[in-house]
Short mmCIF file of N, CA and C in Angstrom, two decimals:
data_model
loop_
_atom_site.label_atom_id
_atom_site.label_comp_id
_atom_site.label_asym_id
_atom_site.label_seq_id
_atom_site.Cartn_x
_atom_site.Cartn_y
_atom_site.Cartn_z
N UNK A 224 -17.61 -0.76 10.54
CA UNK A 224 -16.72 -0.68 11.67
C UNK A 224 -15.28 -0.78 11.16
N UNK A 225 -14.41 0.03 11.68
CA UNK A 225 -13.01 0.03 11.26
C UNK A 225 -12.26 -1.13 11.87
N UNK A 226 -11.28 -1.62 11.12
CA UNK A 226 -10.43 -2.69 11.63
C UNK A 226 -9.52 -2.14 12.72
N UNK A 227 -8.93 -3.06 13.50
CA UNK A 227 -7.97 -2.62 14.53
C UNK A 227 -6.85 -1.83 13.90
N UNK A 228 -6.39 -2.27 12.72
CA UNK A 228 -5.31 -1.56 12.02
C UNK A 228 -5.72 -0.15 11.64
N UNK A 229 -6.97 0.00 11.17
CA UNK A 229 -7.45 1.32 10.80
C UNK A 229 -7.52 2.22 12.02
N UNK A 230 -7.97 1.65 13.15
CA UNK A 230 -8.03 2.44 14.38
C UNK A 230 -6.64 2.84 14.85
N UNK A 231 -5.66 1.92 14.73
CA UNK A 231 -4.29 2.27 15.12
C UNK A 231 -3.75 3.37 14.22
N UNK A 232 -4.01 3.27 12.90
CA UNK A 232 -3.55 4.31 11.99
C UNK A 232 -4.24 5.64 12.29
N UNK A 233 -5.54 5.57 12.62
CA UNK A 233 -6.26 6.79 12.97
C UNK A 233 -5.65 7.42 14.21
N UNK A 234 -5.31 6.58 15.20
CA UNK A 234 -4.65 7.09 16.41
C UNK A 234 -3.31 7.71 16.09
N UNK A 235 -2.55 7.06 15.19
CA UNK A 235 -1.25 7.61 14.78
C UNK A 235 -1.45 8.96 14.10
N UNK A 236 -2.47 9.03 13.22
CA UNK A 236 -2.73 10.28 12.51
C UNK A 236 -3.11 11.38 13.51
N UNK A 237 -3.90 11.04 14.52
CA UNK A 237 -4.29 12.04 15.53
C UNK A 237 -3.08 12.50 16.32
N UNK A 238 -2.21 11.56 16.69
CA UNK A 238 -1.02 11.93 17.44
C UNK A 238 -0.08 12.80 16.62
N UNK A 239 0.08 12.45 15.35
CA UNK A 239 1.00 13.21 14.51
C UNK A 239 0.38 14.51 14.04
N UNK A 240 -0.95 14.63 14.12
CA UNK A 240 -1.60 15.86 13.70
C UNK A 240 -1.06 17.06 14.44
N UNK A 241 -0.70 16.88 15.70
CA UNK A 241 -0.14 17.98 16.48
C UNK A 241 1.25 18.36 15.99
N UNK A 242 1.84 17.49 15.18
CA UNK A 242 3.19 17.76 14.69
C UNK A 242 3.20 18.53 13.37
N UNK A 243 1.99 18.83 12.79
CA UNK A 243 1.95 19.56 11.53
C UNK A 243 2.85 20.77 11.58
N UNK A 244 3.71 20.87 10.63
CA UNK A 244 4.59 22.01 10.45
C UNK A 244 5.49 22.28 11.65
N UNK A 245 5.72 21.28 12.47
CA UNK A 245 6.64 21.42 13.59
C UNK A 245 8.05 21.08 13.11
N UNK A 246 9.07 21.78 13.56
CA UNK A 246 10.43 21.42 13.18
C UNK A 246 10.78 20.01 13.63
N UNK A 247 11.49 19.29 12.80
CA UNK A 247 11.94 17.95 13.12
C UNK A 247 13.41 18.01 13.50
N UNK A 248 13.76 17.59 14.68
CA UNK A 248 15.14 17.55 15.15
C UNK A 248 15.83 18.91 15.01
N UNK A 249 15.09 20.00 15.28
CA UNK A 249 15.69 21.33 15.26
C UNK A 249 15.88 21.91 13.88
N UNK A 250 15.40 21.25 12.84
CA UNK A 250 15.54 21.76 11.48
C UNK A 250 14.19 22.25 10.98
N UNK A 251 14.22 22.96 9.85
CA UNK A 251 12.97 23.36 9.22
C UNK A 251 12.24 22.11 8.77
N UNK A 252 10.91 22.11 8.81
CA UNK A 252 10.17 20.94 8.36
C UNK A 252 10.53 20.59 6.92
N UNK A 253 10.56 19.30 6.62
CA UNK A 253 10.90 18.83 5.28
C UNK A 253 10.02 19.48 4.24
N UNK A 254 8.71 19.63 4.55
CA UNK A 254 7.77 20.12 3.57
C UNK A 254 7.82 21.64 3.38
N UNK A 255 8.65 22.34 4.10
CA UNK A 255 8.83 23.76 3.86
C UNK A 255 10.27 24.07 3.49
N UNK A 256 10.96 23.08 2.98
CA UNK A 256 12.37 23.22 2.63
C UNK A 256 12.55 24.29 1.56
N UNK A 257 13.40 25.30 1.78
CA UNK A 257 13.62 26.31 0.77
C UNK A 257 14.37 25.73 -0.42
N UNK A 258 14.05 26.25 -1.60
CA UNK A 258 14.79 25.86 -2.78
C UNK A 258 16.09 26.66 -2.83
N UNK A 259 16.90 26.42 -3.86
CA UNK A 259 18.16 27.14 -3.98
C UNK A 259 17.95 28.64 -4.17
N UNK A 260 16.79 29.04 -4.69
CA UNK A 260 16.51 30.46 -4.90
C UNK A 260 15.94 31.12 -3.65
N UNK A 261 15.77 30.35 -2.57
CA UNK A 261 15.23 30.89 -1.34
C UNK A 261 13.73 30.73 -1.22
N UNK A 262 13.05 30.27 -2.29
CA UNK A 262 11.61 30.06 -2.25
C UNK A 262 11.32 28.70 -1.63
N UNK A 263 10.14 28.57 -1.04
CA UNK A 263 9.74 27.28 -0.48
C UNK A 263 9.39 26.33 -1.61
N UNK A 264 9.77 25.07 -1.45
CA UNK A 264 9.46 24.04 -2.42
C UNK A 264 8.17 23.36 -2.02
N UNK A 265 7.26 23.21 -2.98
CA UNK A 265 6.01 22.49 -2.73
C UNK A 265 6.31 21.02 -2.50
N UNK A 266 5.47 20.37 -1.73
CA UNK A 266 5.62 18.93 -1.51
C UNK A 266 5.41 18.18 -2.81
N UNK A 267 4.49 18.68 -3.66
CA UNK A 267 4.24 18.08 -4.97
C UNK A 267 4.35 19.19 -6.00
N UNK A 268 5.11 18.91 -7.06
CA UNK A 268 5.27 19.88 -8.15
C UNK A 268 4.70 19.30 -9.43
N UNK A 269 4.00 20.14 -10.18
CA UNK A 269 3.52 19.77 -11.50
C UNK A 269 4.67 20.00 -12.46
N UNK A 270 5.02 19.01 -13.26
CA UNK A 270 6.17 19.10 -14.14
C UNK A 270 5.79 19.53 -15.56
N UNK A 271 4.91 18.79 -16.23
CA UNK A 271 4.52 19.11 -17.60
C UNK A 271 3.35 18.24 -18.00
N UNK A 272 2.63 18.55 -19.10
CA UNK A 272 2.90 19.54 -20.14
C UNK A 272 2.33 20.91 -19.80
N UNK A 273 2.94 21.95 -20.31
CA UNK A 273 2.43 23.30 -20.12
C UNK A 273 1.34 23.61 -21.13
N UNK A 274 1.47 23.01 -22.33
CA UNK A 274 0.48 23.24 -23.38
C UNK A 274 0.23 21.94 -24.13
N UNK A 275 -1.05 21.71 -24.47
CA UNK A 275 -1.42 20.56 -25.29
C UNK A 275 -2.40 21.02 -26.35
N UNK A 276 -2.32 20.40 -27.52
CA UNK A 276 -3.29 20.64 -28.58
C UNK A 276 -4.05 19.35 -28.80
N UNK A 277 -5.38 19.44 -28.72
CA UNK A 277 -6.23 18.26 -28.86
C UNK A 277 -7.31 18.56 -29.90
N UNK A 278 -7.84 17.52 -30.55
CA UNK A 278 -8.96 17.75 -31.47
C UNK A 278 -10.18 18.26 -30.70
N UNK A 279 -10.74 19.37 -31.13
CA UNK A 279 -11.90 19.96 -30.44
C UNK A 279 -13.06 18.98 -30.43
N UNK A 280 -13.69 18.83 -29.28
CA UNK A 280 -14.87 17.99 -29.14
C UNK A 280 -14.60 16.50 -29.05
N UNK A 281 -13.35 16.10 -29.08
CA UNK A 281 -13.02 14.66 -29.03
C UNK A 281 -12.17 14.38 -27.80
N UNK A 282 -12.56 13.38 -27.01
CA UNK A 282 -11.78 13.01 -25.82
C UNK A 282 -10.39 12.57 -26.25
N UNK A 283 -9.38 13.19 -25.67
CA UNK A 283 -7.99 12.93 -26.06
C UNK A 283 -7.14 12.66 -24.84
N UNK A 284 -6.18 11.73 -24.97
CA UNK A 284 -5.31 11.42 -23.82
C UNK A 284 -4.24 12.50 -23.61
N UNK A 285 -4.03 12.82 -22.34
CA UNK A 285 -2.97 13.76 -21.95
C UNK A 285 -2.31 13.20 -20.70
N UNK A 286 -1.00 13.03 -20.74
CA UNK A 286 -0.25 12.52 -19.58
C UNK A 286 0.24 13.70 -18.75
N UNK A 287 -0.14 13.74 -17.48
CA UNK A 287 0.22 14.81 -16.56
C UNK A 287 1.27 14.29 -15.59
N UNK A 288 2.41 14.96 -15.54
CA UNK A 288 3.56 14.47 -14.77
C UNK A 288 3.77 15.33 -13.51
N UNK A 289 4.01 14.63 -12.40
CA UNK A 289 4.19 15.27 -11.10
C UNK A 289 5.42 14.69 -10.40
N UNK A 290 5.99 15.48 -9.47
CA UNK A 290 7.12 15.01 -8.66
C UNK A 290 6.85 15.34 -7.20
N UNK A 291 7.07 14.34 -6.35
CA UNK A 291 6.92 14.50 -4.90
C UNK A 291 8.30 14.77 -4.33
N UNK A 292 8.40 15.74 -3.43
CA UNK A 292 9.69 16.10 -2.82
C UNK A 292 10.32 14.89 -2.14
N UNK A 293 11.62 14.85 -2.20
CA UNK A 293 12.37 13.74 -1.59
C UNK A 293 12.05 13.64 -0.10
N UNK A 294 11.86 12.41 0.37
CA UNK A 294 11.57 12.16 1.78
C UNK A 294 10.09 12.22 2.12
N UNK A 295 9.24 12.56 1.14
CA UNK A 295 7.81 12.64 1.38
C UNK A 295 7.08 11.58 0.57
N UNK A 296 5.85 11.30 0.96
CA UNK A 296 4.94 10.45 0.19
C UNK A 296 3.56 11.06 0.28
N UNK A 297 2.70 10.72 -0.68
CA UNK A 297 1.30 11.14 -0.63
C UNK A 297 0.45 9.89 -0.81
N UNK A 298 -0.75 9.91 -0.27
CA UNK A 298 -1.65 8.79 -0.46
C UNK A 298 -1.97 8.64 -1.94
N UNK A 299 -2.13 7.41 -2.38
CA UNK A 299 -2.52 7.17 -3.77
C UNK A 299 -3.96 7.63 -3.98
N UNK A 300 -4.46 7.45 -5.18
CA UNK A 300 -5.84 7.78 -5.49
C UNK A 300 -6.80 6.80 -4.80
N UNK A 301 -6.28 5.64 -4.45
CA UNK A 301 -7.10 4.60 -3.82
C UNK A 301 -6.44 4.11 -2.53
N UNK A 302 -6.40 4.99 -1.49
CA UNK A 302 -5.78 4.55 -0.24
C UNK A 302 -6.53 3.37 0.37
N UNK A 303 -5.85 2.61 1.20
CA UNK A 303 -6.42 1.38 1.76
C UNK A 303 -7.50 1.63 2.81
N UNK A 304 -7.51 2.79 3.45
CA UNK A 304 -8.52 3.10 4.47
C UNK A 304 -9.26 4.37 4.08
N UNK A 305 -10.57 4.40 4.36
CA UNK A 305 -11.40 5.52 3.94
C UNK A 305 -11.07 6.83 4.64
N UNK A 306 -10.41 6.81 5.78
CA UNK A 306 -10.09 8.06 6.48
C UNK A 306 -8.85 8.73 5.90
N UNK A 307 -8.12 8.06 5.02
CA UNK A 307 -6.94 8.67 4.38
C UNK A 307 -7.38 9.51 3.19
N UNK A 308 -6.70 10.61 2.95
CA UNK A 308 -7.08 11.53 1.89
C UNK A 308 -6.46 11.08 0.57
N UNK A 309 -7.32 10.77 -0.38
CA UNK A 309 -6.89 10.30 -1.70
C UNK A 309 -6.34 11.47 -2.53
N UNK A 310 -5.44 11.16 -3.44
CA UNK A 310 -4.95 12.13 -4.41
C UNK A 310 -5.98 12.21 -5.53
N UNK A 311 -6.43 13.45 -5.85
CA UNK A 311 -7.49 13.63 -6.84
C UNK A 311 -7.16 14.80 -7.75
N UNK A 312 -7.32 14.57 -9.06
CA UNK A 312 -7.12 15.60 -10.09
C UNK A 312 -8.49 16.05 -10.60
N UNK A 313 -8.69 17.38 -10.70
CA UNK A 313 -9.96 17.93 -11.19
C UNK A 313 -9.72 19.10 -12.13
N UNK A 314 -10.72 19.38 -12.94
CA UNK A 314 -10.71 20.54 -13.84
C UNK A 314 -12.01 21.30 -13.61
N UNK A 315 -11.94 22.63 -13.43
CA UNK A 315 -13.17 23.41 -13.22
C UNK A 315 -14.10 23.32 -14.44
N UNK A 316 -15.39 23.22 -14.18
CA UNK A 316 -16.37 23.10 -15.26
C UNK A 316 -16.38 24.30 -16.18
N UNK A 317 -16.04 25.46 -15.70
CA UNK A 317 -16.10 26.69 -16.49
C UNK A 317 -14.86 26.92 -17.36
N UNK A 318 -13.98 25.96 -17.46
CA UNK A 318 -12.70 26.17 -18.15
C UNK A 318 -12.74 25.98 -19.66
N UNK A 319 -13.83 25.43 -20.20
CA UNK A 319 -13.87 25.13 -21.63
C UNK A 319 -13.27 23.77 -21.95
N UNK A 320 -12.81 23.08 -20.91
CA UNK A 320 -12.22 21.76 -21.04
C UNK A 320 -12.90 20.86 -20.02
N UNK A 321 -13.23 19.64 -20.45
CA UNK A 321 -13.88 18.69 -19.54
C UNK A 321 -12.96 17.50 -19.31
N UNK A 322 -12.87 17.09 -18.07
CA UNK A 322 -12.11 15.89 -17.71
C UNK A 322 -13.06 14.71 -17.87
N UNK A 323 -12.84 13.91 -18.91
CA UNK A 323 -13.69 12.74 -19.16
C UNK A 323 -13.34 11.61 -18.20
N UNK A 324 -12.05 11.43 -17.97
CA UNK A 324 -11.59 10.36 -17.08
C UNK A 324 -10.16 10.66 -16.65
N UNK A 325 -9.78 10.09 -15.52
CA UNK A 325 -8.39 10.19 -15.05
C UNK A 325 -7.99 8.81 -14.56
N UNK A 326 -6.93 8.28 -15.15
CA UNK A 326 -6.38 7.00 -14.72
C UNK A 326 -5.14 7.28 -13.88
N UNK A 327 -5.20 6.85 -12.64
CA UNK A 327 -4.12 7.09 -11.69
C UNK A 327 -3.21 5.87 -11.66
N UNK A 328 -1.93 6.08 -11.42
CA UNK A 328 -1.04 4.92 -11.31
C UNK A 328 -1.33 4.14 -10.03
N UNK A 329 -0.98 2.85 -10.02
CA UNK A 329 -1.11 2.12 -8.76
C UNK A 329 -0.10 2.68 -7.77
N UNK A 330 -0.47 2.71 -6.52
CA UNK A 330 0.47 3.15 -5.50
C UNK A 330 1.41 2.01 -5.13
N UNK A 331 2.37 2.34 -4.30
CA UNK A 331 3.28 1.33 -3.78
C UNK A 331 2.98 1.13 -2.30
N UNK A 332 3.28 -0.05 -1.79
CA UNK A 332 3.10 -0.30 -0.37
C UNK A 332 4.18 0.44 0.42
N UNK A 333 3.76 1.07 1.50
CA UNK A 333 4.66 1.84 2.34
C UNK A 333 4.34 1.50 3.79
N UNK A 334 5.37 1.25 4.58
CA UNK A 334 5.19 0.88 5.98
C UNK A 334 5.80 1.98 6.85
N UNK A 335 5.01 2.47 7.81
CA UNK A 335 5.51 3.43 8.79
C UNK A 335 6.26 2.69 9.88
N UNK A 336 7.37 3.24 10.35
CA UNK A 336 8.12 2.56 11.41
C UNK A 336 7.30 2.30 12.67
N UNK A 337 6.32 3.17 12.98
CA UNK A 337 5.52 2.99 14.19
C UNK A 337 4.43 1.94 14.04
N UNK A 338 4.11 1.54 12.82
CA UNK A 338 3.09 0.53 12.55
C UNK A 338 3.58 -0.44 11.48
N UNK A 339 4.57 -1.27 11.77
CA UNK A 339 5.16 -2.13 10.75
C UNK A 339 4.21 -3.16 10.15
N UNK A 340 3.08 -3.43 10.79
CA UNK A 340 2.14 -4.41 10.25
C UNK A 340 1.14 -3.79 9.27
N UNK A 341 1.04 -2.47 9.26
CA UNK A 341 0.10 -1.76 8.39
C UNK A 341 0.82 -1.23 7.16
N UNK A 342 0.22 -1.48 6.00
CA UNK A 342 0.78 -0.97 4.75
C UNK A 342 -0.13 0.12 4.20
N UNK A 343 0.48 1.25 3.87
CA UNK A 343 -0.23 2.34 3.21
C UNK A 343 -0.01 2.18 1.71
N UNK A 344 -0.91 2.75 0.90
CA UNK A 344 -0.76 2.74 -0.55
C UNK A 344 -0.46 4.18 -0.95
N UNK A 345 0.79 4.44 -1.41
CA UNK A 345 1.24 5.81 -1.60
C UNK A 345 1.96 5.99 -2.93
N UNK A 346 2.18 7.27 -3.27
CA UNK A 346 3.06 7.66 -4.37
C UNK A 346 4.30 8.29 -3.76
N UNK A 347 5.44 8.03 -4.38
CA UNK A 347 6.70 8.69 -4.03
C UNK A 347 7.41 9.04 -5.33
N UNK A 348 8.38 9.92 -5.27
CA UNK A 348 9.13 10.26 -6.48
C UNK A 348 8.24 10.89 -7.52
N UNK A 349 8.32 10.40 -8.77
CA UNK A 349 7.51 10.95 -9.85
C UNK A 349 6.35 10.01 -10.16
N UNK A 350 5.23 10.59 -10.55
CA UNK A 350 4.08 9.79 -10.97
C UNK A 350 3.34 10.53 -12.08
N UNK A 351 2.55 9.77 -12.85
CA UNK A 351 1.84 10.31 -14.00
C UNK A 351 0.37 9.95 -13.91
N UNK A 352 -0.48 10.95 -14.12
CA UNK A 352 -1.92 10.73 -14.23
C UNK A 352 -2.27 10.79 -15.71
N UNK A 353 -2.92 9.75 -16.20
CA UNK A 353 -3.35 9.69 -17.60
C UNK A 353 -4.77 10.25 -17.66
N UNK A 354 -4.89 11.49 -18.16
CA UNK A 354 -6.19 12.15 -18.24
C UNK A 354 -6.74 12.04 -19.66
N UNK A 355 -8.07 12.04 -19.76
CA UNK A 355 -8.74 12.13 -21.06
C UNK A 355 -9.54 13.43 -21.02
N UNK A 356 -9.14 14.37 -21.90
CA UNK A 356 -9.72 15.70 -21.92
C UNK A 356 -10.52 15.93 -23.20
N UNK A 357 -11.63 16.66 -23.07
CA UNK A 357 -12.39 17.11 -24.22
C UNK A 357 -12.42 18.63 -24.13
N UNK A 358 -11.98 19.29 -25.22
CA UNK A 358 -11.92 20.76 -25.23
C UNK A 358 -12.85 21.33 -26.29
N UNK A 359 -13.44 22.45 -25.97
CA UNK A 359 -14.18 23.21 -26.98
C UNK A 359 -13.14 23.85 -27.91
N UNK A 360 -13.53 24.26 -29.12
CA UNK A 360 -12.57 24.94 -30.00
C UNK A 360 -12.01 26.19 -29.32
N UNK A 361 -10.74 26.45 -29.53
CA UNK A 361 -10.11 27.65 -28.98
C UNK A 361 -8.99 27.34 -28.01
N UNK A 362 -8.45 28.41 -27.43
CA UNK A 362 -7.34 28.32 -26.48
C UNK A 362 -7.91 28.50 -25.08
N UNK A 363 -7.66 27.52 -24.22
CA UNK A 363 -8.22 27.54 -22.87
C UNK A 363 -7.08 27.48 -21.85
N UNK A 364 -6.95 28.52 -21.04
CA UNK A 364 -5.96 28.51 -19.97
C UNK A 364 -6.62 27.88 -18.74
N UNK A 365 -6.37 26.59 -18.56
CA UNK A 365 -7.05 25.80 -17.53
C UNK A 365 -6.24 25.84 -16.24
N UNK A 366 -6.92 26.10 -15.15
CA UNK A 366 -6.30 26.00 -13.83
C UNK A 366 -6.87 24.77 -13.14
N UNK A 367 -6.35 23.60 -13.57
CA UNK A 367 -6.77 22.34 -12.97
C UNK A 367 -6.23 22.28 -11.54
N UNK A 368 -6.69 21.31 -10.78
CA UNK A 368 -6.29 21.18 -9.37
C UNK A 368 -5.85 19.76 -9.06
N UNK A 369 -4.87 19.64 -8.18
CA UNK A 369 -4.47 18.35 -7.62
C UNK A 369 -4.55 18.48 -6.11
N UNK A 370 -5.40 17.65 -5.52
CA UNK A 370 -5.55 17.63 -4.05
C UNK A 370 -4.85 16.40 -3.52
N UNK A 371 -4.07 16.58 -2.45
CA UNK A 371 -3.29 15.49 -1.88
C UNK A 371 -2.99 15.79 -0.42
N UNK A 372 -2.43 14.81 0.27
CA UNK A 372 -1.89 15.04 1.60
C UNK A 372 -0.50 14.42 1.63
N UNK A 373 0.49 15.25 1.91
CA UNK A 373 1.88 14.79 1.96
C UNK A 373 2.29 14.50 3.40
N UNK A 374 3.13 13.47 3.54
CA UNK A 374 3.63 13.07 4.85
C UNK A 374 5.08 12.65 4.72
N UNK A 375 5.79 12.70 5.84
CA UNK A 375 7.09 12.04 5.90
C UNK A 375 6.89 10.85 6.85
N UNK A 376 7.95 10.27 7.35
CA UNK A 376 7.79 9.11 8.21
C UNK A 376 7.31 9.47 9.62
N UNK A 377 7.29 10.76 9.95
CA UNK A 377 6.93 11.17 11.30
C UNK A 377 5.65 11.98 11.41
N UNK A 378 5.26 12.67 10.34
CA UNK A 378 4.12 13.57 10.44
C UNK A 378 3.51 13.81 9.06
N UNK A 379 2.27 14.26 9.08
CA UNK A 379 1.57 14.63 7.85
C UNK A 379 1.27 16.12 7.87
N UNK A 380 1.32 16.71 6.70
CA UNK A 380 0.90 18.10 6.54
C UNK A 380 -0.61 18.13 6.39
N UNK A 381 -1.22 19.27 6.57
CA UNK A 381 -2.64 19.38 6.25
C UNK A 381 -2.84 19.09 4.76
N UNK A 382 -4.02 18.62 4.37
CA UNK A 382 -4.28 18.41 2.95
C UNK A 382 -4.06 19.70 2.17
N UNK A 383 -3.67 19.57 0.92
CA UNK A 383 -3.36 20.75 0.12
C UNK A 383 -3.88 20.55 -1.29
N UNK A 384 -4.24 21.64 -1.93
CA UNK A 384 -4.64 21.63 -3.33
C UNK A 384 -3.72 22.59 -4.07
N UNK A 385 -3.05 22.08 -5.11
CA UNK A 385 -2.19 22.94 -5.92
C UNK A 385 -2.84 23.16 -7.27
N UNK A 386 -2.48 24.27 -7.90
CA UNK A 386 -2.95 24.59 -9.24
C UNK A 386 -2.07 23.88 -10.25
N UNK A 387 -2.72 23.31 -11.26
CA UNK A 387 -2.03 22.62 -12.35
C UNK A 387 -2.37 23.39 -13.62
N UNK A 388 -1.52 24.38 -13.99
CA UNK A 388 -1.85 25.21 -15.15
C UNK A 388 -1.53 24.48 -16.47
N UNK A 389 -2.55 24.41 -17.33
CA UNK A 389 -2.39 23.77 -18.64
C UNK A 389 -3.07 24.64 -19.68
N UNK A 390 -2.34 24.98 -20.72
CA UNK A 390 -2.90 25.71 -21.85
C UNK A 390 -3.40 24.64 -22.83
N UNK A 391 -4.72 24.47 -22.92
CA UNK A 391 -5.32 23.46 -23.79
C UNK A 391 -5.88 24.14 -25.03
N UNK A 392 -5.36 23.75 -26.19
CA UNK A 392 -5.82 24.29 -27.45
C UNK A 392 -6.68 23.25 -28.14
N UNK A 393 -7.95 23.60 -28.38
CA UNK A 393 -8.86 22.70 -29.08
C UNK A 393 -8.94 23.11 -30.54
N UNK A 394 -8.55 22.20 -31.43
CA UNK A 394 -8.58 22.51 -32.88
C UNK A 394 -9.41 21.52 -33.64
#
């Protein structure tokens, strides 16, 4: 059975669900903010590395760096309530690279103005996932995935999965 706080947060999520991609105060939604080049900026951007070289057949650490757009937050890998969508990193099995483990940073406590007694566990700004990868010998163009749900203080976007391109060289 969910706690009263979980039910209140669920109610808030249901109410704000209708606000997905709705303009806030007559402006374009924060999560569709155009960049300087006129392209839309993703709520979460993969920063680096673009290429890594690891010993073939041996689990090796790789730090994956991400940035969340200003004014947004995403749920951590371990949100406080089961109905919240966790941030998850995956690698397709057919890529020639296996994800042995992923260590996610701890989230920070975040309070929504409408529910000051409830704390969410979220990422903001930049964060790093410490992955352990095992690669077969050769060059593997991996299209890893990061699934998350981004929100501002008023609304949440639908969950999204972005591609995390990594050229993994197993030697």
